[in-house]
Amino acid sequence: QRAALPLTSFGDAEQTEKDRLLDSHMAFSKSLRAALLADPDVPTGAFADCTDPCTGLPHFTAGSGAVYPDVEGFARCLGFPATDVGGCKIVRHPEWGYALYPTTFFAAVEVGCLAKALGEVTGVDVVAAVRDAAAARDDTQ
């Protein structure tokens, strides 16, 4: 998520922003998960969960000790450079810089079901948005 300010310090403003973004992430994840699990095309018991960015643990799945480090995931999967600030790893977005709060949602569902659920939650036609972004990228190359 894009943050309103760089999250490179440990002041009150940064903590307030992190709390706001955590609340936003959890609300979005809860809505997305509900939309996915309500879809009749999604098998009963399909995996749909987000990580708690503070602990790396799954939020909705009980009993798992598996940890997913969001920052490392962004660095490895998206190629964002990571750095250590006061013992806390952060990543730098190519456009937003350090005004980034990385969060992750995992879903073991068909991509069409995910696109439909994202559309329900965000009001955006995800398939059209991806198509338009790809066309814009192709136009600049």
Backbone as JSON, one array per atom type, in Angstrom:
{
  "sequence": "QRAALPLTSFGDAEQTEKDRLLDSHMAFSKSLRAALLADPDVPTGAFADCTDPCTGLPHFTAGSGAVYPDVEGFARCLGFPATDVGGCKIVRHPEWGYALYPTTFFAAVEVGCLAKALGEVTGVDVVAAVRDAAAARDDTQ",
  "N": [[0.84, -1.18, 0.0], [0.41, 2.27, -0.65], [1.96, 4.67, 1.31], [1.35, 7.65, 3.23], [3.58, 9.02, 3.94], [7.17, 8.69, 4.03], [8.25, 5.66, 5.49], [10.5, 5.49, 7.18], [11.35, 6.24, 9.64], [10.84, 6.2, 13.25], [8.83, 7.65, 14.51], [5.92, 9.31, 16.01], [4.14, 10.08, 13.95], [4.8, 8.32, 11.88], [4.14, 5.88, 13.12], [1.38, 6.2, 13.49], [0.59, 6.28, 10.82], [1.37, 3.71, 9.99], [-0.37, 2.19, 11.57], [-2.83, 2.99, 10.49], [-2.58, 2.0, 7.88], [-2.31, -0.73, 8.4], [-4.85, -1.29, 9.47], [-6.37, -0.73, 7.18], [-5.37, -2.68, 5.41], [-6.17, -5.04, 6.74], [-8.98, -4.76, 6.74], [-9.51, -4.7, 3.98], [-8.5, -7.24, 3.26], [-10.19, -8.93, 4.72], [-12.63, -8.38, 3.47], [-12.03, -9.18, 0.82], [-11.45, -11.89, 1.18], [-13.94, -12.8, 2.12], [-15.53, -12.3, -0.15], [-14.32, -14.04, -1.98], [-14.73, -16.59, -0.76], [-17.46, -16.69, -0.78], [-18.1, -17.06, -3.38], [-19.63, -19.19, -5.64], [-18.11, -20.63, -7.45], [-15.71, -21.06, -6.28], [-13.99, -23.56, -4.64], [-15.21, -25.19, -1.68], [-13.58, -24.53, 1.33], [-11.31, -23.48, 0.19], [-8.05, -22.01, 0.14], [-7.51, -18.85, 1.42], [-5.99, -16.13, 2.52], [-4.36, -13.58, 4.47], [-1.22, -12.11, 5.39], [-0.15, -11.12, 8.62], [1.44, -8.19, 8.76], [3.16, -7.46, 10.82], [3.94, -9.76, 12.21], [4.21, -11.74, 10.3], [2.7, -13.97, 10.25], [-0.09, -16.06, 9.22], [-3.31, -14.55, 9.01], [-6.04, -15.39, 9.12], [-5.94, -18.17, 9.2], [-5.81, -20.61, 11.5], [-3.47, -22.13, 13.76], [-1.16, -22.35, 12.27], [2.3, -22.17, 12.06], [3.81, -21.09, 10.18], [5.77, -18.58, 8.71], [5.64, -15.69, 6.74], [7.67, -13.39, 5.33], [6.83, -10.26, 4.48], [8.36, -8.05, 3.48], [10.71, -9.28, 2.52], [9.52, -10.88, 0.58], [8.55, -8.93, -1.22], [10.98, -7.88, -2.03], [12.28, -10.1, -3.21], [10.37, -11.18, -5.07], [9.38, -8.98, -6.52], [11.55, -7.46, -6.98], [12.2, -5.19, -5.54], [14.41, -2.99, -3.92], [15.8, -3.71, -0.72], [16.37, -2.53, 2.6], [17.95, -2.06, 5.79], [16.59, -0.5, 8.56], [17.14, 0.65, 11.58], [17.05, -1.97, 12.64], [14.82, -2.97, 11.41], [13.57, -4.26, 8.47], [12.98, -2.63, 5.38], [11.4, -1.84, 2.24], [12.03, -0.29, -0.94], [9.96, 1.32, -3.12], [9.79, 1.68, -6.67], [8.58, 4.06, -7.58], [7.26, 5.26, -5.39], [9.12, 5.39, -3.42], [10.2, 5.13, -0.07], [7.72, 5.36, 0.98], [5.87, 3.21, 1.51], [3.94, 0.43, 2.43], [4.28, -2.73, 2.74], [2.16, -5.47, 2.1], [0.61, -8.71, 2.04], [-1.55, -10.92, 0.32], [-2.78, -14.14, -0.01], [-4.19, -16.54, -2.22], [-5.61, -19.56, -3.13], [-7.06, -20.02, -5.68], [-8.91, -20.02, -8.79], [-7.78, -17.77, -11.3], [-9.72, -16.18, -12.54], [-11.79, -16.18, -10.67], [-10.53, -14.81, -8.62], [-10.13, -12.31, -9.88], [-12.8, -11.54, -10.22], [-13.67, -11.35, -7.53], [-11.92, -9.34, -6.61], [-12.86, -7.25, -8.17], [-15.45, -6.96, -7.11], [-14.86, -6.08, -4.53], [-13.28, -3.79, -4.89], [-14.51, -2.31, -6.87], [-13.42, -2.05, -9.33], [-12.87, -3.02, -12.67], [-10.94, -5.52, -12.94], [-9.76, -7.16, -14.9], [-9.97, -5.58, -17.22], [-8.44, -3.4, -16.36], [-5.87, -4.52, -16.09], [-5.44, -5.29, -18.73], [-5.49, -2.74, -19.98], [-3.29, -1.53, -18.74], [-1.23, -3.17, -19.67], [-1.41, -2.63, -22.4], [-0.74, 0.09, -22.39], [1.87, -0.08, -21.47], [3.01, -1.48, -23.59], [2.77, 0.44, -25.58], [4.71, 2.25, -24.84], [7.06, 1.0, -25.28]],
  "CA": [[0.0, 0.0, 0.0], [1.15, 3.52, -0.64], [1.87, 5.39, 2.57], [1.28, 9.11, 3.09], [4.9, 9.55, 4.23], [8.17, 7.62, 4.09], [8.21, 4.92, 6.75], [11.91, 5.25, 7.5], [11.61, 6.69, 11.02], [10.02, 5.54, 14.26], [8.11, 8.69, 15.25], [4.47, 9.18, 16.19], [3.47, 10.2, 12.64], [5.01, 7.06, 11.16], [3.37, 4.83, 13.77], [-0.02, 6.44, 13.17], [0.39, 5.88, 9.43], [1.44, 2.25, 9.94], [-1.62, 1.68, 12.15], [-3.88, 3.24, 9.51], [-2.39, 1.08, 6.76], [-2.62, -2.07, 8.89], [-6.32, -1.38, 9.52], [-6.83, -0.78, 5.79], [-5.0, -4.01, 4.9], [-7.01, -6.07, 7.35], [-10.35, -4.6, 6.26], [-9.52, -5.14, 2.58], [-8.3, -8.69, 3.23], [-11.41, -9.56, 5.22], [-13.64, -8.26, 2.4], [-11.63, -10.01, -0.32], [-11.62, -13.29, 1.57], [-15.37, -13.08, 2.16], [-16.01, -12.36, -1.54], [-13.82, -15.27, -2.58], [-15.36, -17.77, -0.18], [-18.89, -16.67, -1.11], [-18.23, -17.35, -4.81], [-19.95, -20.62, -5.82], [-17.09, -21.27, -8.28], [-14.54, -21.32, -5.44], [-14.25, -24.77, -3.85], [-15.33, -25.08, -0.23], [-12.32, -24.72, 2.03], [-10.16, -22.93, -0.55], [-7.17, -21.19, 0.96], [-7.52, -17.41, 1.17], [-5.52, -15.55, 3.78], [-3.35, -12.53, 4.38], [-0.26, -12.18, 6.49], [-0.05, -9.99, 9.53], [2.76, -7.65, 8.43], [4.0, -7.33, 12.01], [4.45, -11.05, 12.63], [4.4, -12.63, 9.16], [1.83, -15.13, 10.41], [-1.4, -15.96, 8.57], [-4.28, -13.88, 9.88], [-7.29, -16.14, 9.26], [-5.69, -19.6, 9.33], [-5.34, -20.94, 12.85], [-2.62, -23.29, 13.94], [0.01, -22.39, 11.4], [3.47, -21.45, 12.56], [4.56, -20.64, 9.01], [5.96, -17.13, 8.66], [5.94, -15.13, 5.43], [8.17, -12.03, 5.5], [6.35, -9.42, 3.38], [9.44, -7.25, 2.9], [11.56, -10.18, 1.72], [8.73, -11.26, -0.58], [8.57, -7.82, -2.18], [12.34, -7.77, -2.55], [12.59, -11.24, -4.09], [9.4, -11.38, -6.16], [9.18, -7.77, -7.32], [12.84, -6.83, -7.23], [12.34, -3.94, -4.81], [15.57, -3.02, -3.02], [15.49, -3.72, 0.71], [17.42, -1.99, 3.45], [17.69, -2.2, 7.21], [16.48, 0.77, 9.27], [16.92, 0.42, 13.01], [16.7, -3.36, 12.91], [13.59, -3.3, 10.7], [13.78, -4.22, 7.03], [11.98, -1.91, 4.59], [11.66, -1.88, 0.81], [11.84, 0.97, -1.66], [9.17, 1.21, -4.34], [10.45, 2.48, -7.72], [7.94, 5.38, -7.72], [6.83, 5.81, -4.11], [10.23, 5.41, -2.48], [9.95, 4.42, 1.19], [6.32, 5.58, 1.39], [5.3, 1.92, 1.11], [3.63, -0.5, 3.51], [4.05, -3.98, 2.01], [1.27, -6.47, 2.67], [0.42, -9.82, 1.12], [-2.76, -11.75, 0.39], [-2.63, -15.37, -0.78], [-5.43, -17.23, -2.52], [-5.47, -20.73, -3.99], [-8.3, -20.05, -6.46], [-8.74, -19.7, -10.21], [-7.53, -16.34, -11.49], [-10.99, -15.53, -12.86], [-12.5, -15.99, -9.39], [-9.83, -13.73, -7.92], [-10.44, -11.05, -10.57], [-14.19, -11.2, -9.9], [-13.72, -10.91, -6.13], [-11.26, -8.03, -6.53], [-13.8, -6.29, -8.75], [-16.54, -6.73, -6.14], [-14.34, -5.36, -3.36], [-12.7, -2.48, -5.25], [-15.31, -1.6, -7.86], [-12.59, -1.91, -10.53], [-12.83, -4.16, -13.58], [-9.53, -5.87, -12.85], [-9.29, -7.68, -16.18], [-9.8, -4.43, -18.1], [-7.33, -2.59, -15.85], [-4.63, -5.2, -16.45], [-5.33, -5.17, -20.19], [-5.15, -1.36, -20.28], [-1.92, -1.29, -18.28], [-0.35, -3.87, -20.6], [-1.42, -1.86, -23.66], [0.03, 1.34, -22.15], [3.28, -0.47, -21.4], [3.42, -1.83, -24.95], [2.87, 1.68, -26.34], [5.92, 2.99, -24.45], [8.25, 0.22, -25.6]],
  "C": [[0.88, 1.23, 0.0], [0.89, 4.23, 0.69], [1.87, 6.9, 2.3], [2.64, 9.77, 3.34], [5.9, 8.41, 4.22], [8.17, 6.97, 5.47], [9.62, 4.51, 7.17], [12.28, 5.67, 8.91], [10.64, 6.0, 11.96], [9.26, 6.56, 15.12], [6.62, 8.4, 15.34], [3.73, 9.21, 14.85], [3.6, 8.9, 11.85], [4.2, 5.93, 11.78], [1.88, 4.98, 13.49], [-0.33, 5.99, 11.75], [0.45, 4.36, 9.3], [0.16, 1.63, 10.49], [-2.77, 1.84, 11.16], [-3.8, 2.24, 8.35], [-2.65, -0.37, 7.17], [-4.13, -2.27, 8.94], [-6.9, -1.51, 8.12], [-6.57, -2.16, 5.19], [-5.93, -5.08, 5.45], [-8.46, -5.98, 6.88], [-10.47, -5.08, 4.81], [-9.41, -6.66, 2.5], [-9.54, -9.44, 3.7], [-12.5, -9.52, 4.15], [-13.31, -9.15, 1.21], [-11.83, -11.48, 0.0], [-13.1, -13.67, 1.59], [-15.94, -13.19, 0.74], [-15.55, -13.65, -2.22], [-14.58, -16.49, -2.06], [-16.86, -17.83, -0.42], [-19.14, -17.04, -2.57], [-18.52, -18.84, -4.99], [-18.92, -21.35, -6.7], [-15.8, -21.55, -7.51], [-14.86, -22.55, -4.58], [-14.34, -24.49, -2.35], [-13.97, -25.38, 0.41], [-11.1, -24.21, 1.3], [-9.36, -22.01, 0.36], [-7.23, -19.74, 0.49], [-7.16, -16.73, 2.48], [-4.53, -14.43, 3.48], [-2.36, -12.75, 5.52], [-0.43, -10.94, 7.35], [1.34, -9.41, 9.29], [3.7, -7.53, 9.63], [4.66, -8.66, 12.39], [4.81, -11.98, 11.47], [3.53, -13.86, 9.22], [0.52, -14.95, 9.65], [-2.41, -15.36, 9.54], [-5.5, -14.75, 10.15], [-7.09, -17.62, 9.53], [-5.07, -19.89, 10.68], [-4.38, -22.12, 12.8], [-1.42, -23.38, 13.04], [1.14, -21.58, 12.02], [4.31, -20.91, 11.41], [4.58, -19.12, 8.96], [6.3, -16.72, 7.23], [6.41, -13.69, 5.64], [7.8, -11.16, 4.3], [7.48, -8.65, 2.7], [10.33, -8.11, 2.02], [10.82, -10.63, 0.47], [8.72, -10.18, -1.64], [9.94, -7.69, -2.82], [12.62, -8.88, -3.56], [11.65, -11.33, -5.3], [9.26, -10.17, -7.08], [10.48, -7.03, -7.61], [13.02, -5.49, -6.55], [13.57, -4.02, -3.91], [15.14, -2.93, -1.55], [16.68, -3.16, 1.48], [16.99, -2.15, 4.9], [17.67, -0.82, 7.85], [16.17, 0.46, 10.73], [16.51, -0.98, 13.35], [15.43, -3.83, 12.22], [13.87, -3.19, 9.2], [12.62, -3.47, 6.36], [12.38, -2.02, 3.13], [11.38, -0.53, 0.19], [11.11, 0.68, -2.97], [9.81, 2.09, -5.4], [9.84, 3.87, -7.91], [7.64, 6.04, -6.38], [7.97, 5.93, -3.1], [9.9, 4.58, -1.24], [8.56, 4.71, 1.76], [5.51, 4.35, 0.95], [5.11, 1.06, 2.34], [3.3, -1.84, 2.85], [3.16, -4.95, 2.79], [1.0, -7.53, 1.61], [-0.88, -10.54, 1.4], [-2.51, -12.96, -0.51], [-3.99, -16.0, -1.02], [-5.15, -18.38, -3.48], [-6.8, -20.93, -4.72], [-7.96, -19.76, -7.92], [-8.61, -18.18, -10.36], [-8.81, -15.58, -11.82], [-11.82, -15.24, -11.61], [-11.85, -14.85, -8.6], [-10.15, -12.38, -8.55], [-11.86, -10.6, -10.25], [-14.31, -10.67, -8.47], [-13.05, -9.55, -5.95], [-12.16, -6.94, -7.09], [-14.93, -5.95, -7.79], [-16.06, -5.84, -5.0], [-13.89, -3.95, -3.72], [-13.57, -1.66, -6.18], [-14.56, -1.39, -9.17], [-12.71, -3.18, -11.36], [-11.36, -4.54, -13.72], [-8.99, -6.37, -14.18], [-9.05, -6.53, -17.15], [-8.62, -3.57, -17.66], [-5.99, -3.2, -16.21], [-4.4, -5.09, -17.96], [-4.9, -3.77, -20.58], [-3.72, -1.03, -19.87], [-0.92, -1.97, -19.22], [-0.27, -3.13, -21.92], [-0.6, -0.57, -23.52], [1.52, 1.02, -22.1], [3.81, -0.79, -22.8], [3.59, -0.59, -25.81], [4.15, 2.45, -26.03], [7.18, 2.24, -24.83], [8.6, 0.31, -27.08]]
}
